[in-house]
């Protein structure tokens, strides 16, 4: 899943308005941010298998540290705990911890049964990636819902707050559509380096956050 993780970060702003959008991105996308690093380092593994699923040709066959439920529960405690230590916000810490674990739940909807519960399995997955229309529908609903909630929770302080946000929305949708409709990537290395570029969404989120105000309901 791609857009859905961002959708939950955006929705998280309503639950914990004090937490920056960039930090919410870091939490809900932690599994993937970590995975592209461990894949490059040779600790976790994937391969390109054209036709692996209808939506993505990437076969994730070994990623227990970044994508198991047990691993993400531990990472959630670490990230929530660090946030609490730095900011003393219980609500913020819990929303971030839940955001880290939410990645597992969303991925388990779309992935084949390759999502580990523990470090050595068992593996689950509802395989929604075998249907392009259903994948598009689910991603669009979660992302659209997140954008809607985010717009109700915040308002632009200036023009940057408007364009930095809508620029991100447009960019995410384009990257996602390109990944669904484009040809399989040329090599695993290319996938890893473009995956690493996802780290840029964290500062982009921090930047947006500084230019938007919380709407008091
Ligand atoms: Zn993932």
Coordinates of C-alpha atoms and ligand atoms in Angstrom, one line a residue:
X1 CA 0.0 0.0 0.0
X2 CA 1.2 3.5 -0.7
X3 CA -1.4 6.3 -0.5
X4 CA -3.3 4.7 2.4
X5 CA -0.3 5.1 4.7
X6 CA -0.2 8.8 4.0
X7 CA -4.0 9.0 4.4
X8 CA -3.7 7.7 8.0
X9 CA -0.9 10.2 8.8
X10 CA -3.2 13.0 7.6
X11 CA -6.1 11.7 9.7
X12 CA -3.7 11.5 12.6
X13 CA -3.4 15.3 12.7
X14 CA -7.0 15.4 13.9
X15 CA -6.3 13.0 16.8
X16 CA -3.0 14.6 17.8
X17 CA -2.9 18.1 16.4
X18 CA 0.4 19.0 18.2
X19 CA 2.3 16.3 16.3
X20 CA 3.9 17.6 13.1
X21 CA 2.7 16.1 9.8
X22 CA 6.2 15.1 9.0
X23 CA 6.5 13.1 12.2
X24 CA 3.2 11.4 11.4
X25 CA 4.6 10.4 8.0
X26 CA 7.7 9.0 9.7
X27 CA 5.4 6.8 11.9
X28 CA 3.0 5.5 9.4
X29 CA 5.7 4.9 6.8
X30 CA 8.4 3.7 9.2
X31 CA 8.1 0.1 7.9
X32 CA 8.9 1.2 4.3
X33 CA 11.5 3.9 5.3
X34 CA 13.3 1.2 7.2
X35 CA 12.9 -1.5 4.6
X36 CA 14.6 0.4 1.8
X37 CA 17.6 0.9 4.1
X38 CA 17.8 -2.7 5.3
X39 CA 17.2 -3.9 1.7
X40 CA 20.2 -1.8 0.4
X41 CA 22.2 -3.1 3.4
X42 CA 21.4 -6.7 2.4
X43 CA 19.6 -7.4 5.7
X44 CA 16.1 -7.7 4.2
X45 CA 15.2 -8.9 0.7
X46 CA 12.8 -8.6 -2.2
X47 CA 13.0 -9.4 -5.9
X48 CA 11.3 -8.2 -9.0
X49 CA 9.0 -11.0 -10.4
X50 CA 6.9 -9.6 -13.2
X51 CA 3.3 -10.8 -12.6
X52 CA 3.9 -11.4 -8.9
X53 CA 0.6 -9.4 -8.3
X54 CA -1.5 -7.4 -10.7
X55 CA -0.5 -4.1 -9.0
X56 CA 3.2 -4.6 -8.2
X57 CA 5.9 -7.0 -9.6
X58 CA 7.8 -6.7 -6.3
X59 CA 8.0 -10.0 -4.4
X60 CA 8.7 -9.2 -0.7
X61 CA 10.0 -12.5 0.6
X62 CA 12.1 -11.5 3.6
X63 CA 11.4 -8.5 5.7
X64 CA 10.7 -9.5 9.3
X65 CA 12.5 -6.5 11.0
X66 CA 10.5 -3.9 9.1
X67 CA 7.2 -5.6 8.3
X68 CA 6.3 -8.1 11.0
X69 CA 3.5 -7.3 13.4
X70 CA 5.9 -8.1 16.3
X71 CA 8.6 -5.9 14.9
X72 CA 6.3 -3.0 14.2
X73 CA 4.8 -3.2 17.7
X74 CA 8.4 -2.9 19.1
X75 CA 9.2 0.0 16.7
X76 CA 5.9 1.6 17.7
X77 CA 7.0 1.6 21.3
X78 CA 10.4 3.0 20.4
X79 CA 9.1 5.8 18.3
X80 CA 6.2 6.6 20.6
X81 CA 8.6 6.4 23.6
X82 CA 11.1 8.7 22.0
X83 CA 8.4 11.2 21.2
X84 CA 7.1 11.1 24.8
X85 CA 10.7 11.6 26.1
X86 CA 11.2 14.6 23.9
X87 CA 7.7 16.2 23.9
X88 CA 6.0 14.9 27.1
X89 CA 2.8 14.3 25.1
X90 CA 1.0 11.0 25.9
X91 CA -1.6 11.5 23.1
X92 CA 1.1 12.3 20.6
X93 CA 3.1 9.2 21.7
X94 CA 0.2 6.9 21.4
X95 CA -0.9 8.2 18.0
X96 CA 2.6 7.8 16.6
X97 CA 2.9 4.2 18.1
X98 CA -0.5 3.4 16.6
X99 CA 0.6 4.9 13.3
X100 CA 3.7 2.7 13.2
X101 CA 1.6 -0.5 13.8
X102 CA -1.1 0.7 11.3
X103 CA 1.4 0.1 8.5
X104 CA 1.2 -3.6 9.1
X105 CA -2.7 -3.6 9.1
X106 CA -2.9 -1.7 5.8
X107 CA -0.1 -3.7 4.1
X108 CA -1.8 -7.0 5.2
X109 CA -4.9 -5.9 3.2
X110 CA -3.1 -5.6 -0.1
X111 CA -0.1 -7.9 0.2
X112 CA -0.1 -11.6 -0.6
X113 CA 0.3 -13.8 2.5
X114 CA 3.9 -12.5 2.9
X115 CA 3.3 -10.3 6.0
X116 CA 4.9 -11.9 9.0
X117 CA 3.1 -11.9 12.4
X118 CA 6.4 -12.8 14.2
X119 CA 10.0 -12.6 13.0
X120 CA 9.7 -16.1 11.5
X121 CA 6.0 -16.0 10.4
X122 CA 3.3 -17.2 10.2
X123 CA 2.5 -15.1 7.2
X124 CA -0.8 -13.4 6.4
X125 CA -2.2 -11.2 3.6
X126 CA -5.5 -10.6 1.9
X127 CA -4.0 -10.2 -1.6
X128 CA -6.0 -7.2 -2.7
X129 CA -3.0 -6.4 -5.0
X130 CA -4.5 -9.1 -7.3
X131 CA -7.2 -6.7 -8.3
X132 CA -6.3 -3.2 -9.7
X133 CA -9.8 -1.8 -9.3
X134 CA -10.1 -2.9 -5.7
X135 CA -6.6 -1.6 -4.8
X136 CA -7.4 1.8 -6.4
X137 CA -10.7 1.9 -4.6
X138 CA -9.3 1.1 -1.1
X139 CA -6.2 3.4 -1.5
X140 CA -8.4 6.3 -2.8
X141 CA -10.9 6.0 0.0
X142 CA -8.3 5.9 2.8
X143 CA -6.2 8.7 1.2
X144 CA -9.3 10.8 0.3
X145 CA -10.6 10.4 3.8
X146 CA -7.3 11.5 5.3
X147 CA -7.1 14.6 3.1
X148 CA -10.7 15.5 4.1
X149 CA -9.9 15.1 7.8
X150 CA -6.6 17.0 7.5
X151 CA -8.3 19.9 5.8
X152 CA -10.9 20.1 8.6
X153 CA -8.1 20.0 11.2
X154 CA -5.8 22.6 9.7
X155 CA -5.9 25.7 7.6
X156 CA -3.1 27.4 5.5
X157 CA -1.4 30.3 7.3
X158 CA 0.0 31.5 4.0
X159 CA 0.4 30.6 0.3
X160 CA 3.1 28.1 1.1
X161 CA 0.7 26.2 3.4
X162 CA -1.7 25.9 0.5
X163 CA 0.7 24.9 -2.3
X164 CA 3.1 22.8 -0.3
X165 CA 0.1 20.7 0.8
X166 CA -1.6 20.4 -2.6
X167 CA 1.7 19.9 -4.3
X168 CA 2.3 16.9 -2.0
X169 CA -1.1 15.5 -2.7
X170 CA -0.7 15.8 -6.5
X171 CA 2.9 14.4 -6.3
X172 CA 1.8 11.4 -4.3
X173 CA -1.1 10.6 -6.6
X174 CA 1.1 10.9 -9.7
X175 CA 3.9 8.7 -8.2
X176 CA 1.3 6.1 -7.2
X177 CA -0.5 6.1 -10.6
X178 CA 2.9 5.8 -12.4
X179 CA 3.9 2.8 -10.2
X180 CA 0.6 1.0 -11.0
X181 CA 0.5 1.7 -14.8
X182 CA 4.2 1.8 -15.6
X183 CA 6.5 -1.1 -16.7
X184 CA 8.3 -3.2 -14.0
X185 CA 11.4 -1.4 -12.7
X186 CA 14.6 -2.2 -14.4
X187 CA 16.5 -3.5 -11.4
X188 CA 16.3 -4.1 -7.6
X189 CA 18.9 -1.3 -7.1
X190 CA 16.6 1.2 -8.9
X191 CA 13.7 0.2 -6.6
X192 CA 15.9 0.6 -3.5
X193 CA 17.2 4.0 -4.4
X194 CA 13.8 5.3 -5.4
X195 CA 12.5 3.8 -2.1
X196 CA 15.1 5.7 -0.2
X197 CA 13.8 8.9 -1.7
X198 CA 10.6 8.4 0.3
X199 CA 12.6 9.8 3.3
X200 CA 12.1 13.2 1.6
X201 CA 8.4 13.1 2.5
X202 CA 9.3 13.5 6.2
X203 CA 10.9 17.0 5.8
X204 CA 8.2 17.9 3.2
X205 CA 5.6 17.1 5.9
X206 CA 7.5 19.2 8.5
X207 CA 7.6 22.1 6.0
X208 CA 3.8 21.9 5.3
X209 CA 3.1 21.7 9.0
X210 CA 5.0 25.0 9.7
X211 CA 2.8 26.8 7.3
X212 CA -0.6 25.5 8.5
X213 CA -2.5 26.3 11.6
X214 CA -4.6 24.0 13.8
X215 CA -8.4 24.7 13.5
X216 CA -10.0 24.7 16.9
X217 CA -13.3 23.0 16.6
Ligands
LIG1 ZN1 5.1 -1.5 3.6

